[in-house]
Short mmCIF file of C-alpha atoms and ligand atoms in Angstrom, two decimals:
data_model
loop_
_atom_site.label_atom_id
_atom_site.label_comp_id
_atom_site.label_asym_id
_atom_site.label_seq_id
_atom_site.Cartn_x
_atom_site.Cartn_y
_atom_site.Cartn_z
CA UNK A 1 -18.02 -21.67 -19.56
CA UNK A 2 -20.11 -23.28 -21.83
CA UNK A 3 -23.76 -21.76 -20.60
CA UNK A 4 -21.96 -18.21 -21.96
CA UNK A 5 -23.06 -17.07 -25.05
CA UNK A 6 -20.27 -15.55 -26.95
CA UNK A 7 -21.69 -11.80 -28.10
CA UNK A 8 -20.79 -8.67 -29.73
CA UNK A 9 -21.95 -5.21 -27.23
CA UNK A 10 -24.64 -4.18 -28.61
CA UNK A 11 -25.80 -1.81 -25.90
CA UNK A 12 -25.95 -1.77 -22.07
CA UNK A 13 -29.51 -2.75 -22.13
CA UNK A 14 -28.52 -5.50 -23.69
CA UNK A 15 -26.28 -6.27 -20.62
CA UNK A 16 -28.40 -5.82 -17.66
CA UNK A 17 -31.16 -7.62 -19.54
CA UNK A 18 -28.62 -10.49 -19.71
CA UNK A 19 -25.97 -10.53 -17.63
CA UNK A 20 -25.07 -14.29 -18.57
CA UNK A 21 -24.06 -12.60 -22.49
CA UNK A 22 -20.51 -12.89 -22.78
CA UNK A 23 -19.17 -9.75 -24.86
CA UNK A 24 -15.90 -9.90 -26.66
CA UNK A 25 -13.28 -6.88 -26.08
CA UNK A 26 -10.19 -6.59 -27.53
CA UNK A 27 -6.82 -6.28 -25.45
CA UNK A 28 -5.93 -2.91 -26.05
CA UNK A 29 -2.64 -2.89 -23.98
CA UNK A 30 -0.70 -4.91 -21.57
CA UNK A 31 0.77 -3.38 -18.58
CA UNK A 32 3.38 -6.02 -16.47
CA UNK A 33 2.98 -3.96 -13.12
CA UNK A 34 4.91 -6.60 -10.66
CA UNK A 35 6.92 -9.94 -11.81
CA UNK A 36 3.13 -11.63 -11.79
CA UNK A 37 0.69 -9.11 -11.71
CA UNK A 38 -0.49 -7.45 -14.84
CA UNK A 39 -3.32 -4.68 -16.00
CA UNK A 40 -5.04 -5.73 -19.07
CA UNK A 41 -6.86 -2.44 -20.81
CA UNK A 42 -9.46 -3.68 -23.08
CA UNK A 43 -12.15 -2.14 -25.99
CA UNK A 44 -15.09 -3.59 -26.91
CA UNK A 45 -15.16 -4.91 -30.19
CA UNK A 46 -18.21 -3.18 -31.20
CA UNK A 47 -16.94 0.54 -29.95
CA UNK A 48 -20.26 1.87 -30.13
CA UNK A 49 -20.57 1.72 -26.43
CA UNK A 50 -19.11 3.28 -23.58
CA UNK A 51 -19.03 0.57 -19.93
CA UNK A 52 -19.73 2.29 -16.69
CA UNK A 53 -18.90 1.04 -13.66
CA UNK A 54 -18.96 2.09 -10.10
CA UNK A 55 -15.68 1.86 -7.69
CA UNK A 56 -15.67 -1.38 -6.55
CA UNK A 57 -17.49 -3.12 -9.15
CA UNK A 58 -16.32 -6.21 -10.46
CA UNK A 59 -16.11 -7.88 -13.72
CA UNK A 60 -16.46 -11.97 -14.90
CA UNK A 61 -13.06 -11.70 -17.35
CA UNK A 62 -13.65 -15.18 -19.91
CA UNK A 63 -10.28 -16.25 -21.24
CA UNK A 64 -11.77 -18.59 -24.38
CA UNK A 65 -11.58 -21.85 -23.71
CA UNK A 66 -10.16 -21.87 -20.74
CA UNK A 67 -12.65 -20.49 -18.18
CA UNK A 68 -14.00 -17.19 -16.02
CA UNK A 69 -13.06 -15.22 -13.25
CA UNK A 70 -13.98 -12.63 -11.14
CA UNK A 71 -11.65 -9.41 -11.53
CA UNK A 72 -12.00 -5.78 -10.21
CA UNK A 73 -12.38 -2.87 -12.35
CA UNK A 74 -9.36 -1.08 -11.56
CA UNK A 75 -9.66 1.97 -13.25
CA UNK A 76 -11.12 5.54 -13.14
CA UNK A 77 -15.16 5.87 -13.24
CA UNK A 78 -14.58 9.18 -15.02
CA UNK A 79 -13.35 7.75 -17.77
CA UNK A 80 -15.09 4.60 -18.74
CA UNK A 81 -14.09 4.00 -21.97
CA UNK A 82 -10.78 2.76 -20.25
CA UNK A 83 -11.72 -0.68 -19.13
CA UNK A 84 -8.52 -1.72 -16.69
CA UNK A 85 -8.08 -4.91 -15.19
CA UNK A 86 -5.32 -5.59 -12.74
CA UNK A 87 -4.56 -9.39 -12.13
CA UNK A 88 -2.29 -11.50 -10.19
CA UNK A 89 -1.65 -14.50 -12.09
CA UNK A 90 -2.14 -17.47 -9.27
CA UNK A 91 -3.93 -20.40 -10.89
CA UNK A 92 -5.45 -21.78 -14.45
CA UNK A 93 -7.64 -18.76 -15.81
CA UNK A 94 -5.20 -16.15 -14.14
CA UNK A 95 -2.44 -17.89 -15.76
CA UNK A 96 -3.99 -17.87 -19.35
CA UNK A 97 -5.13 -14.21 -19.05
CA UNK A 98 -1.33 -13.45 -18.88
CA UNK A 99 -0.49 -15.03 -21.62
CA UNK A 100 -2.53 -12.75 -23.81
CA UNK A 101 -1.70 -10.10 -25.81
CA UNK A 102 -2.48 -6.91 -27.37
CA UNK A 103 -5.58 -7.78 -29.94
CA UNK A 104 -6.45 -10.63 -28.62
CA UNK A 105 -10.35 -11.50 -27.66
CA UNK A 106 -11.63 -11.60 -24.11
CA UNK A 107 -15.12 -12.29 -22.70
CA UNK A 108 -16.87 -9.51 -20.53
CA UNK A 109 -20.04 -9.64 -17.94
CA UNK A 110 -20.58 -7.38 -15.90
CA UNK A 111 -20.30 -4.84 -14.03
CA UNK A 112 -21.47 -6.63 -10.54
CA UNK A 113 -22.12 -6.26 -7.09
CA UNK A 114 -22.00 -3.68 -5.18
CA UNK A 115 -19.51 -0.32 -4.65
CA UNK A 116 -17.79 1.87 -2.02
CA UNK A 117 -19.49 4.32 0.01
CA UNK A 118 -18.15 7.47 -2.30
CA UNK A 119 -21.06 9.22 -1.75
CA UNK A 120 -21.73 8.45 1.95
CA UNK A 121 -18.13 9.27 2.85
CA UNK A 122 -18.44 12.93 1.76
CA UNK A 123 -17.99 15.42 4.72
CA UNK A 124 -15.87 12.44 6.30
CA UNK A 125 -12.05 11.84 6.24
CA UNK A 126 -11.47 8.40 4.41
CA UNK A 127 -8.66 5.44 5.00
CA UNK A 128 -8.12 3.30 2.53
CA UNK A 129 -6.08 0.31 4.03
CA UNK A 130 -4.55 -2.42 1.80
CA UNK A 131 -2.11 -4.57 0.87
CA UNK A 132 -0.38 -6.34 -2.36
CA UNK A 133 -3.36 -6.88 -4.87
CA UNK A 134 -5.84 -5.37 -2.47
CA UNK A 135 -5.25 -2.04 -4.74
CA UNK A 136 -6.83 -2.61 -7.61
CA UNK A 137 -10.52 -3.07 -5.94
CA UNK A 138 -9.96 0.48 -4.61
CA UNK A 139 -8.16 2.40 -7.13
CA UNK A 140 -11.01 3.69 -8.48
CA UNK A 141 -12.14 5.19 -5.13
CA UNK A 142 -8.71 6.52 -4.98
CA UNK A 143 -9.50 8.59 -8.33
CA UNK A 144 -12.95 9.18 -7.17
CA UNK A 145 -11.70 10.68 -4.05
CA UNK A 146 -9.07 12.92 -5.60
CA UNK A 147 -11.15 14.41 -8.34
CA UNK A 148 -14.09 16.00 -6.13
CA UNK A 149 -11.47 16.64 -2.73
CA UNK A 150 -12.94 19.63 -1.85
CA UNK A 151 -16.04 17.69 -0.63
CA UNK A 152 -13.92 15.10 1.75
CA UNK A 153 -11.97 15.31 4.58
CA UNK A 154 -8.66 13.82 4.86
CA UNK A 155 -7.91 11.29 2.67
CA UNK A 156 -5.39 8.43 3.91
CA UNK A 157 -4.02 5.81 1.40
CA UNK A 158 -2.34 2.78 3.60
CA UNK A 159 -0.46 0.29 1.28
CA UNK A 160 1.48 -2.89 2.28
CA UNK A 161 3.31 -5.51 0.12
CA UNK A 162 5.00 -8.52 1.07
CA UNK A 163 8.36 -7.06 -0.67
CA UNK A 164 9.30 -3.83 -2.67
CA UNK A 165 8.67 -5.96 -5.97
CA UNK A 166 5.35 -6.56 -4.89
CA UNK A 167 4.24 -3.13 -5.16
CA UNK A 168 1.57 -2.88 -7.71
CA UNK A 169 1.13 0.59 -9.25
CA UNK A 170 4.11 1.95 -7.87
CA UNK A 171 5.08 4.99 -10.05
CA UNK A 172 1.25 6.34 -9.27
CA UNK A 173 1.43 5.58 -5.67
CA UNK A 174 4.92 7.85 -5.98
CA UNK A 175 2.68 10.62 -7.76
CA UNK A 176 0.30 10.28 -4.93
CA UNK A 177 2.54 10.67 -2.23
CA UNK A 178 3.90 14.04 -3.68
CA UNK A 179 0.08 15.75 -3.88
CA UNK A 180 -0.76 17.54 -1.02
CA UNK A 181 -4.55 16.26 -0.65
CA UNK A 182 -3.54 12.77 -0.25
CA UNK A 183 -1.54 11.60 3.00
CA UNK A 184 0.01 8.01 1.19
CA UNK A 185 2.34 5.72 3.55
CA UNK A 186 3.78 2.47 1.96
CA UNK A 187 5.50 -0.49 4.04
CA UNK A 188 6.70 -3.92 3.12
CA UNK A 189 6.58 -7.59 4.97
CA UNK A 190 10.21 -8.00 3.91
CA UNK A 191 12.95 -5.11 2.71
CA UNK A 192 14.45 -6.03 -0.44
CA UNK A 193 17.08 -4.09 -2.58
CA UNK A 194 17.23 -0.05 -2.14
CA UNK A 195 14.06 -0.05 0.21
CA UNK A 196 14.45 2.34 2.60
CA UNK A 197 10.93 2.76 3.79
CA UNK A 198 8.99 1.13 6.33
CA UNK A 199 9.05 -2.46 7.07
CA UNK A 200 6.05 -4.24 8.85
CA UNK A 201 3.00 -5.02 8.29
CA UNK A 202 0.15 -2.01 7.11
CA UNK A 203 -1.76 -2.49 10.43
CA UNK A 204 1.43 -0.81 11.71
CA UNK A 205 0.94 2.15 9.88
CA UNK A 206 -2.32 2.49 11.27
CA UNK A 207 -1.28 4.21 14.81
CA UNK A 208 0.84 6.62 13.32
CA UNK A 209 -1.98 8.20 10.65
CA UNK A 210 -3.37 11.54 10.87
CA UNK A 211 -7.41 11.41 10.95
CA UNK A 212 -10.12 12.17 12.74
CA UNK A 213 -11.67 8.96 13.98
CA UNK A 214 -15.55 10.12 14.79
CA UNK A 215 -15.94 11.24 10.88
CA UNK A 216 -14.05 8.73 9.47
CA UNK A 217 -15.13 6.36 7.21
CA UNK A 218 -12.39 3.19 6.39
CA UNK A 219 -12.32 0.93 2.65
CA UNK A 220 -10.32 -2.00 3.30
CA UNK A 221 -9.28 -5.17 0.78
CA UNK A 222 -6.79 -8.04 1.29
CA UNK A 223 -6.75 -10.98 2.70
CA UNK A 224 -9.76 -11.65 5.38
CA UNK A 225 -6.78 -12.12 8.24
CA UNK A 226 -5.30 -8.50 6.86
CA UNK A 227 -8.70 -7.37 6.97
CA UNK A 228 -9.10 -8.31 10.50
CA UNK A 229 -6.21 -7.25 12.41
CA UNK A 230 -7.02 -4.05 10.14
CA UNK A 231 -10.73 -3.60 11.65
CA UNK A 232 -9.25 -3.91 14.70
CA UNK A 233 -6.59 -1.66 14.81
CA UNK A 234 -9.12 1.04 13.62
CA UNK A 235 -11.61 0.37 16.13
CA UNK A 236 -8.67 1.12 18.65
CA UNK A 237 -8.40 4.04 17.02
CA UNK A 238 -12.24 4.91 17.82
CA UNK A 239 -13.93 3.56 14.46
CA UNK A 240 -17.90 2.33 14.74
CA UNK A 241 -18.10 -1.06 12.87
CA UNK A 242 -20.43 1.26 10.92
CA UNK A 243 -17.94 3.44 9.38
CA UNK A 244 -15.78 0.29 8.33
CA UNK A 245 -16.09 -1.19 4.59
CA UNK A 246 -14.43 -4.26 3.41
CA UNK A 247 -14.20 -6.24 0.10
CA UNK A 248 -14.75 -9.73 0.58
CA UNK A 249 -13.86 -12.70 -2.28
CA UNK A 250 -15.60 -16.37 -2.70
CA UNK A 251 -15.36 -18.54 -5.88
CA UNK A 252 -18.13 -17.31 -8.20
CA UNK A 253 -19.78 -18.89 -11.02
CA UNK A 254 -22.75 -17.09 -12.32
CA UNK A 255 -21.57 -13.03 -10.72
CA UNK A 256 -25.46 -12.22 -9.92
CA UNK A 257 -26.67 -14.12 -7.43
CA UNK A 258 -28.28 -17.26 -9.40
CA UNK A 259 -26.24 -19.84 -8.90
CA UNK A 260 -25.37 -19.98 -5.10
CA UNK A 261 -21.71 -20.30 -5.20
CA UNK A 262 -20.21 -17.23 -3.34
CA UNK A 263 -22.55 -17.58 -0.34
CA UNK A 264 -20.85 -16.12 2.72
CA UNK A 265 -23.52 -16.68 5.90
CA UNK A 266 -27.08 -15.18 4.22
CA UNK A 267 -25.70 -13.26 1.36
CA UNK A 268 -24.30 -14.04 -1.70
CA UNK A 269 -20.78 -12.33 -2.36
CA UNK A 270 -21.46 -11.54 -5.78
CA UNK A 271 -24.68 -9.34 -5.44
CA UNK A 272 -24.73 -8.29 -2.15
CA UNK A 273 -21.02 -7.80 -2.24
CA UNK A 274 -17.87 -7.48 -2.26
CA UNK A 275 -18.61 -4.45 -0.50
CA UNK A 276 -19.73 -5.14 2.44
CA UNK A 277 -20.70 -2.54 6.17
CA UNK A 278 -18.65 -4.21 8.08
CA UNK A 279 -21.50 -4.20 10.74
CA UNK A 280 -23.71 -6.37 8.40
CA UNK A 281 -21.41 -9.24 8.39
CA UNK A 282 -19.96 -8.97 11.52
CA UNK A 283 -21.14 -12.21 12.65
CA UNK A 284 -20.01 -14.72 9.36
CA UNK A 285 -16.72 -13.07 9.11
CA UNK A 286 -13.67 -14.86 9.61
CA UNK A 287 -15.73 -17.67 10.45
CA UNK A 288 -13.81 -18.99 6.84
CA UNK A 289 -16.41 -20.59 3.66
CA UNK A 290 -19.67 -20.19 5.83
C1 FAD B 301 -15.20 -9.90 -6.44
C2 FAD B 301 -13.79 -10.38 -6.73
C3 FAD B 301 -12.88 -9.49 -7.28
C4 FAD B 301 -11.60 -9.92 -7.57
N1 FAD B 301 -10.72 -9.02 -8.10
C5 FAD B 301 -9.47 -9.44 -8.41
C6 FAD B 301 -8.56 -8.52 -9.01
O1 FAD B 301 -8.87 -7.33 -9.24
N2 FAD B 301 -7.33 -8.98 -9.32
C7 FAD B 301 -6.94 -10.28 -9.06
O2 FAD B 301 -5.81 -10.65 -9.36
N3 FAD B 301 -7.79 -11.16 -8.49
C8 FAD B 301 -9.04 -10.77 -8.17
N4 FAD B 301 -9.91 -11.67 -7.62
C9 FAD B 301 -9.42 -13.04 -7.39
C10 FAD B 301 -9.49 -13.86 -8.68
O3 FAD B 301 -10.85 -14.01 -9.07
C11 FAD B 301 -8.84 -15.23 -8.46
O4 FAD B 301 -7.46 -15.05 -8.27
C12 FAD B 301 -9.09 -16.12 -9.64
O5 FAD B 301 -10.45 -16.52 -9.64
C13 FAD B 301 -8.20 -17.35 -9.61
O6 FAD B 301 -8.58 -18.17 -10.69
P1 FAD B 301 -7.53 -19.15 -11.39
O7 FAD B 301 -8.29 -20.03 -12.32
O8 FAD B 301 -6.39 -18.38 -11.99
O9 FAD B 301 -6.95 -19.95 -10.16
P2 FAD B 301 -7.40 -21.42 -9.68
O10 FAD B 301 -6.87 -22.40 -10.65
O11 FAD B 301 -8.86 -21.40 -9.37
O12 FAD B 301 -6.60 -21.50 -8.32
C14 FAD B 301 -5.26 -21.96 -8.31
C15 FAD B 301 -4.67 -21.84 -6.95
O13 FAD B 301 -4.57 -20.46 -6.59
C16 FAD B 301 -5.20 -20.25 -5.35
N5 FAD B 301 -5.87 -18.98 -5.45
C17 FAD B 301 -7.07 -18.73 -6.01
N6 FAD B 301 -7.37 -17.44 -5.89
C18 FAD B 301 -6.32 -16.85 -5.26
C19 FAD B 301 -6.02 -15.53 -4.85
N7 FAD B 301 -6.88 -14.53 -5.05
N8 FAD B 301 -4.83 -15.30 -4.27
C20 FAD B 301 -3.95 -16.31 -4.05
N9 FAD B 301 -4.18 -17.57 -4.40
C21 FAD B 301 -5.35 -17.83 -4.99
C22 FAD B 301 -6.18 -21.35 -5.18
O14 FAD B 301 -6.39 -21.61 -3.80
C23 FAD B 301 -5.48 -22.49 -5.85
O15 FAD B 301 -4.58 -23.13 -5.00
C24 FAD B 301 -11.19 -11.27 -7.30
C25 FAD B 301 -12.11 -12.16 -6.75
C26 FAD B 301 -13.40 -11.72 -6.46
C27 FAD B 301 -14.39 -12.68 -5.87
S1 FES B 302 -21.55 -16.37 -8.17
FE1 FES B 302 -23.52 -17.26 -8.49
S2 FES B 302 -24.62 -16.57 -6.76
FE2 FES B 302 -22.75 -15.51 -6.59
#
């Protein structure tokens, strides 16, 4: 992106100040998670500064001369100085980024937009519903969740992947299911292999979960179809759109609301998203690039 100018961190000031600086990390480590999704954990090249984000948050990833994408920040708040990024290769940037390698530069801006509701949920049971790449976005709620427990209710993780080798992050998710403060259930499009779980899509999961539906609060990320027949499925479990939170995407240029490319209906999805009430945007959803 050629408006980017290429920068060491020098602090977070510095960031906010500017949030079209481009700062170079390194690629710490490269984590293949699925045949073509991969985490990328990355440094900054000046180490003098520690990145906070909140769950949810998003950052623009720059591979050099190739171009910039949005990408979630997919790992835990508490521990910042770990800067994860989980990507499914799909397209020209995504396709570069996993060609790189341990060492190698990357540009960083960010973090943007806005986070989950891990402060309003407290006191309420939470479902997180998702599918394939859909984790990421909310792993960091998932830690967020897990490391103050005593002040939630039930906590619900509902994961779905088109096949068994589409599971991202599937030795965690095992770890999860064995605690006794998470309830996890995992089900695929299509069974594959050993898989002996369930098979269907996550809405299906939905009926069978154990929560309490008037202090409930719901995170949900995938595609907006997912996301749909997932709204609706809670509300037939008694959900207010109120209590319903969803992650939307658009093509973004700028990731702070200058340039006008993520506009969904009156907001743009890079500032006043991706988390979105689901009440707020009730009326522009689904309705495709409005
Ligand atoms: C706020 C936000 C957070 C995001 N977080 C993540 C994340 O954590 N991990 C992640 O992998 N992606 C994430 N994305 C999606 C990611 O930004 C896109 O996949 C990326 O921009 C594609 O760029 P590209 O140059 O590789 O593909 P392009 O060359 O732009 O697209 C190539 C082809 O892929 C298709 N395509 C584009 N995006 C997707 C997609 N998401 N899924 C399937 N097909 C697609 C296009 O329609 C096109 O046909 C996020 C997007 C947003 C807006
Ligand atoms: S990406 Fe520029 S306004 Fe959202």
């Amino acid at each position: 992106m050629s408006t980017n100018l290429v920068h060491d961190l020098q602090d977070e000031e510095d960031m906010i100040a500017n949030p079209m600086l481009t700062h170079s990390y390194v690629v710490k480590r490269v984590q293949q998670e699925t045949y073509d999704t991969f985490t990328l954990e990355l440094e900054p090249k000046n180490k003098t500064q520690a990145f906070s984000f909140a769950p949810g948050q998003f950052n623009m990833l720059y591979v050099f001369g190739v171009g910039e994408v949005p990408i979630s920040i997919s790992g835990d708040p508490s521990k910042p100085e770990t800067l994860l990024h989980t990507t499914r290769a799909v397209g020209t940037v995504t396709n570069a980024m996993r060609k790189l390698r341990r060492g190698d530069l990357v540009g960083v801006r960010g973090p943007f937009g806005t986070s989950w509701p891990v402060e309003e949920a407290k006191g309420h049971d939470v479902v997180i519903v998702t599918g394939g790449i859909g984790l990421p976005p909310l792993r960091p709620s998932v830690y967020r969740l897990l490391s103050k427990k005593q002040e939630y209710g039930k906590l619900v993780l509902l994961y779905g992947a088109r096949t068994p080798e589409d599971i991202v992050y599937g030795q965690e998710i095992e770890q999860w299911r064995k605690r006794s403060d998470i309830a996890v259930d995992v089900t695929v499009d299509r069974a594959t292999g050993q898989w002996r779980g369930n098979v269907g899509v996550v809405t299906t999961l939905i009926p069978k979960a154990t929560f309490d539906p008037a202090k409930t609060m719901a995170m949900i990320v995938g595609p907006e179809i997912m996301m749909r027949f997932t709204i609706a499925e809670l509300q037939r479990r008694g959900l207010r759109d109120e209590s319903i939170y969803i992650s939307m995407e658009r093509n973004m240029k700028c990731g702070f609301g200058f340039c006008g490319h993520c506009q969904f209906g009156p907001f743009f999805v890079c500032k006043d998203g991706p988390v979105f009430r689901y009440d707020r945007v009730k009326p522009f959803f689904g309705k495709g690039e409005i």
